[in-house]
Short mmCIF file of C-alpha atoms and ligand atoms in Angstrom, two decimals:
data_model
loop_
_atom_site.label_atom_id
_atom_site.label_comp_id
_atom_site.label_asym_id
_atom_site.label_seq_id
_atom_site.Cartn_x
_atom_site.Cartn_y
_atom_site.Cartn_z
CA MET A 34 9.48 0.40 -19.94
CA LEU A 35 7.79 0.74 -16.59
CA ASP A 36 9.17 3.86 -14.93
CA LEU A 37 6.49 4.91 -12.34
CA VAL A 38 5.02 2.96 -9.40
CA ASP A 39 1.49 2.96 -7.94
CA VAL A 40 2.16 0.66 -5.12
CA HIS A 41 -1.27 0.79 -3.65
CA ILE A 42 -4.30 0.92 -5.46
CA HIS A 43 -7.52 -1.30 -5.44
CA LEU A 44 -8.35 -2.10 -9.11
CA PRO A 45 -11.32 -4.27 -8.28
CA ASP A 46 -13.00 -1.31 -6.73
CA TYR A 47 -13.11 0.45 -10.08
CA PRO A 48 -16.28 0.12 -12.30
CA ASN A 49 -13.76 -0.55 -15.31
CA PRO A 50 -10.49 -1.82 -14.03
CA GLY A 51 -9.34 -2.33 -17.73
CA GLU A 52 -9.49 1.28 -18.42
CA VAL A 53 -7.20 2.14 -15.53
CA VAL A 54 -4.80 -0.62 -16.44
CA ARG A 55 -4.72 0.85 -20.12
CA ALA A 56 -4.11 4.60 -18.99
CA ALA A 57 -1.37 3.29 -16.52
CA ARG A 58 0.14 1.33 -19.37
CA SER A 59 0.44 4.46 -21.44
CA THR A 60 2.26 6.40 -18.71
CA GLY A 61 4.42 3.43 -17.94
CA THR A 62 2.96 2.91 -14.36
CA LEU A 63 3.35 -0.53 -12.36
CA LEU A 64 0.23 -1.10 -10.46
CA VAL A 65 0.13 -3.01 -7.16
CA SER A 66 -3.36 -3.74 -6.74
CA CYS A 67 -4.83 -4.74 -3.25
CA THR A 68 -8.03 -6.24 -2.23
CA VAL A 69 -10.18 -5.22 0.69
CA LYS A 70 -12.34 -8.66 0.92
CA PRO A 71 -12.11 -12.11 -0.11
CA ALA A 72 -14.91 -11.79 -2.81
CA GLU A 73 -12.44 -9.46 -4.92
CA ALA A 74 -9.55 -12.06 -4.77
CA ALA A 75 -10.33 -13.99 -8.08
CA ALA A 76 -10.87 -10.93 -10.21
CA ASN A 77 -7.59 -9.29 -8.78
CA LEU A 78 -5.65 -12.25 -9.55
CA ALA A 79 -7.20 -12.20 -13.12
CA LEU A 80 -6.01 -8.76 -13.66
CA LYS A 81 -2.61 -9.73 -12.70
CA GLN A 82 -2.56 -12.91 -15.15
CA GLU A 83 -4.13 -10.62 -18.03
CA ASN A 84 -1.69 -7.75 -17.44
CA HIS A 85 1.44 -9.65 -16.02
CA ASP A 86 3.97 -7.03 -17.35
CA MET A 87 2.48 -4.34 -15.33
CA VAL A 88 -0.08 -5.49 -12.63
CA ARG A 89 0.91 -7.13 -9.27
CA CYS A 90 -1.65 -8.55 -7.17
CA PHE A 91 -2.04 -8.57 -3.31
CA LEU A 92 -4.85 -10.19 -1.41
CA GLY A 93 -6.13 -9.29 1.99
CA VAL A 94 -9.10 -8.19 4.21
CA HIS A 95 -9.15 -4.63 4.97
CA PRO A 96 -10.07 -3.71 8.66
CA SER A 97 -13.29 -2.17 7.33
CA GLU A 98 -14.39 -5.63 6.28
CA ALA A 99 -13.09 -7.65 9.23
CA ARG A 100 -16.53 -7.62 11.07
CA ASN A 101 -18.24 -9.34 8.03
CA GLU A 102 -15.39 -11.43 6.28
CA ALA A 103 -13.52 -14.20 7.57
CA LEU A 104 -10.08 -15.05 6.14
CA SER A 105 -11.85 -17.49 3.99
CA SER A 106 -10.13 -20.85 3.02
CA GLY A 107 -10.78 -19.67 -0.62
CA MET A 108 -8.58 -16.60 -0.14
CA ALA A 109 -5.81 -18.65 1.73
CA GLU A 110 -5.91 -20.97 -1.13
CA LEU A 111 -5.44 -18.40 -3.74
CA ALA A 112 -2.70 -16.56 -1.63
CA PRO A 113 0.25 -18.43 -2.82
CA LEU A 114 -0.54 -17.28 -6.40
CA ALA A 115 -0.52 -13.51 -5.08
CA ASP A 116 2.59 -11.32 -4.75
CA GLY A 117 1.69 -10.31 -1.34
CA ILE A 118 -0.77 -9.86 1.52
CA GLY A 119 -2.84 -6.66 1.68
CA GLU A 120 -4.66 -4.44 2.27
CA ILE A 121 -4.64 -5.55 6.00
CA GLY A 122 -4.32 -3.71 9.23
CA LEU A 123 -6.23 -2.23 12.14
CA ASP A 124 -8.36 0.91 12.13
CA PRO A 125 -10.74 1.66 15.17
CA LYS A 126 -12.87 3.81 13.14
CA TYR A 127 -14.58 0.54 11.67
CA SER A 128 -15.06 -1.55 14.89
CA ASP A 129 -13.14 -2.55 17.81
CA ALA A 130 -9.54 -2.99 16.96
CA SER A 131 -8.30 -3.98 20.43
CA ARG A 132 -6.53 -7.25 21.79
CA GLY A 133 -9.02 -10.04 21.42
CA SER A 134 -11.36 -8.32 18.70
CA ARG A 135 -12.37 -9.82 15.50
CA GLN A 136 -10.45 -7.05 13.57
CA MET A 137 -7.30 -8.07 15.51
CA GLU A 138 -7.89 -11.70 14.94
CA VAL A 139 -8.44 -11.17 11.01
CA PHE A 140 -5.23 -8.98 10.98
CA THR A 141 -3.06 -11.60 12.93
CA ASP A 142 -4.17 -14.45 10.89
CA GLN A 143 -3.10 -12.74 7.68
CA LEU A 144 0.02 -11.73 9.13
CA ALA A 145 0.64 -15.54 9.93
CA LEU A 146 -0.26 -16.61 6.33
CA ALA A 147 2.28 -13.84 4.96
CA GLU A 148 4.94 -15.34 7.31
CA ARG A 149 4.26 -18.91 6.26
CA LEU A 150 4.16 -17.95 2.40
CA GLY A 151 7.25 -15.44 2.70
CA LYS A 152 5.17 -12.63 1.14
CA PRO A 153 5.48 -8.89 1.70
CA VAL A 154 2.66 -7.05 3.33
CA GLU A 155 0.60 -3.81 2.79
CA VAL A 156 -0.35 -2.35 6.20
CA HIS A 157 -3.34 0.21 6.86
CA SER A 158 -2.57 1.66 10.21
CA ARG A 159 -4.78 4.76 10.64
CA GLY A 160 -5.60 5.46 14.31
CA ALA A 161 -3.86 2.39 15.32
CA GLU A 162 -0.28 2.98 14.61
CA VAL A 163 1.06 1.82 18.07
CA SER A 164 -0.84 -1.37 18.07
CA CYS A 165 -0.13 -2.39 14.49
CA LEU A 166 3.58 -1.96 15.09
CA GLU A 167 3.40 -3.93 18.38
CA VAL A 168 1.75 -6.79 16.38
CA LEU A 169 4.03 -6.76 13.32
CA SER A 170 6.96 -7.09 15.63
CA THR A 171 5.73 -10.54 16.62
CA PHE A 172 6.05 -11.84 13.10
CA ARG A 173 9.07 -12.48 10.80
CA LEU A 174 7.88 -10.94 7.69
CA ARG A 175 9.72 -10.71 4.26
CA ALA A 176 8.81 -7.13 3.79
CA VAL A 177 6.51 -4.46 5.20
CA LEU A 178 4.89 -1.34 3.53
CA MET A 179 3.14 0.97 5.93
CA HIS A 180 0.82 2.60 3.44
CA TRP A 181 -0.46 6.45 3.55
CA PHE A 182 1.44 6.51 6.83
CA GLU A 183 0.61 9.26 9.00
CA GLY A 184 2.14 8.27 12.52
CA GLU A 185 4.75 10.96 12.98
CA GLU A 186 5.56 9.84 16.29
CA GLN A 187 6.12 6.19 15.27
CA LEU A 188 8.17 7.12 12.14
CA ALA A 189 11.59 6.52 13.83
CA ASP A 190 10.55 3.14 14.93
CA VAL A 191 9.16 2.09 11.39
CA LEU A 192 12.37 3.06 9.63
CA SER A 193 14.52 1.36 12.22
CA ARG A 194 12.79 -1.74 11.28
CA GLY A 195 13.52 -1.39 7.70
CA TYR A 196 9.91 -1.12 6.66
CA TYR A 197 8.83 0.96 3.62
CA VAL A 198 6.40 3.81 3.79
CA SER A 199 4.28 5.02 0.71
CA LEU A 200 3.07 8.43 0.22
CA GLY A 201 0.32 9.52 -2.20
CA PRO A 202 -1.56 12.64 -3.37
CA ALA A 203 -1.93 13.96 0.35
CA VAL A 204 1.78 15.22 -0.16
CA LEU A 205 0.24 17.81 -2.76
CA TYR A 206 -1.77 19.59 -0.05
CA SER A 207 -0.98 18.25 3.38
CA LYS A 208 1.92 19.70 5.51
CA LYS A 209 1.78 16.74 7.79
CA ALA A 210 2.48 14.34 4.57
CA ARG A 211 5.21 16.73 3.47
CA ARG A 212 6.95 16.62 7.02
CA ILE A 213 6.78 12.70 6.75
CA ALA A 214 8.24 12.83 3.20
CA SER A 215 11.17 15.09 4.47
CA ARG A 216 12.15 12.56 7.12
CA LEU A 217 12.00 9.48 4.76
CA PRO A 218 15.30 8.03 3.43
CA GLU A 219 15.20 7.54 -0.18
CA GLY A 220 15.45 3.90 0.23
CA SER A 221 12.25 3.64 2.16
CA LEU A 222 10.02 5.81 -0.13
CA LEU A 223 7.21 4.40 -2.27
CA THR A 224 4.46 6.27 -4.07
CA GLU A 225 0.77 5.25 -4.14
CA SER A 226 -2.74 6.54 -5.50
CA ASP A 227 -4.91 4.38 -3.12
CA GLY A 228 -7.35 4.62 -6.28
CA PRO A 229 -10.28 4.78 -6.44
CA VAL A 230 -9.93 7.35 -3.48
CA VAL A 231 -10.50 10.86 -4.84
CA TYR A 232 -9.30 13.76 -3.09
CA ASN A 233 -11.49 16.80 -2.30
CA ALA A 234 -8.46 18.97 -1.73
CA LEU A 235 -7.44 18.11 -5.45
CA ARG A 236 -10.90 18.93 -6.78
CA GLY A 237 -11.95 15.36 -6.87
CA ALA A 238 -8.84 14.05 -8.72
CA GLY A 239 -7.63 10.49 -7.84
CA GLY A 240 -5.83 7.49 -9.40
CA PRO A 241 -2.44 6.48 -10.76
CA GLY A 242 -2.61 9.56 -13.09
CA LEU A 243 -1.52 11.58 -10.04
CA ILE A 244 1.67 9.61 -9.60
CA PRO A 245 3.73 11.98 -11.69
CA SER A 246 2.82 14.95 -9.50
CA VAL A 247 3.60 12.90 -6.20
CA LEU A 248 6.66 12.07 -7.53
CA PHE A 249 7.55 15.68 -8.70
CA ARG A 250 6.62 16.88 -5.32
CA LEU A 251 8.92 14.39 -3.54
CA SER A 252 11.56 15.19 -5.90
CA GLU A 253 11.31 18.88 -4.74
CA GLU A 254 11.29 17.90 -1.26
CA LYS A 255 14.40 15.70 -1.58
CA HIS A 256 16.28 18.13 -3.90
CA THR A 257 16.73 15.42 -6.25
CA ALA A 258 16.03 15.27 -10.02
CA PHE A 259 12.54 13.89 -11.11
CA GLU A 260 14.36 10.98 -13.18
CA GLU A 261 16.54 10.16 -10.19
CA MET A 262 13.63 10.04 -7.94
CA SER A 263 11.58 8.04 -10.16
CA ARG A 264 14.59 5.48 -10.67
CA MET A 265 14.95 5.28 -6.74
CA VAL A 266 11.04 4.52 -6.14
CA ARG A 267 11.15 2.02 -8.75
CA ALA A 268 14.25 0.25 -7.32
CA ASN A 269 12.50 0.45 -3.81
CA ALA A 270 9.33 -1.38 -5.24
CA THR A 271 11.52 -4.11 -6.90
CA ARG A 272 12.98 -4.94 -3.62
CA PHE A 273 9.80 -4.60 -1.74
CA LEU A 274 8.15 -6.91 -4.17
CA GLY A 275 11.08 -9.39 -3.84
CA GLY A 276 12.58 -8.87 -7.01
CA GLY A 277 16.13 -7.64 -5.96
ZN1 ZN B 520 -6.30 1.26 0.29
#
């Protein structure tokens, strides 16, 4: 029985993804694994096929890779086998993300693919929240997750569109993440680790093992019992992934 959800993790970026899956199995954690580049697509799909009860597979080109990686026909061919498209988005930290840029082209190509296939998307929007939302509004998408979302000023817009927002270990140390948590309706909230990212503020801890702590912190924030919070997040994940 899977009770916990890590809706955003990069299994192909771990030296030993099988170990992470085994640990998550022992805590009953559903893993939604995203790629950052087409070269990871086949490995990510294989992890889902080998662990179909607890791993879901998203395929996408991250904004950090958009300069080097085209949305190769190979990935577009595999995309129908995936559960969704991600991690995709915009981030001016890596390269030009403005209209007409390569990054923007890669983002919009992948949104068009998600629209055509009727798949949910996981969006990285750091430093480009406004333009991400602008572009997203031009597509008819089945479901949208704003992962590790920090755009407090855009939060009302995000929620009015029915998008999901995932919060991770940052809620354990960041006031901003907690402010966002306090404003999220329970039906929009998901939990993530963004593993293999590690958190200096948590003495280098990271990965799906932190999900129970994140959930506990959120249940405190929402004045809800841990089990109830966990049930809600699980139901949100099922809806986001298209299972209900
Ligand atoms: Zn990520």
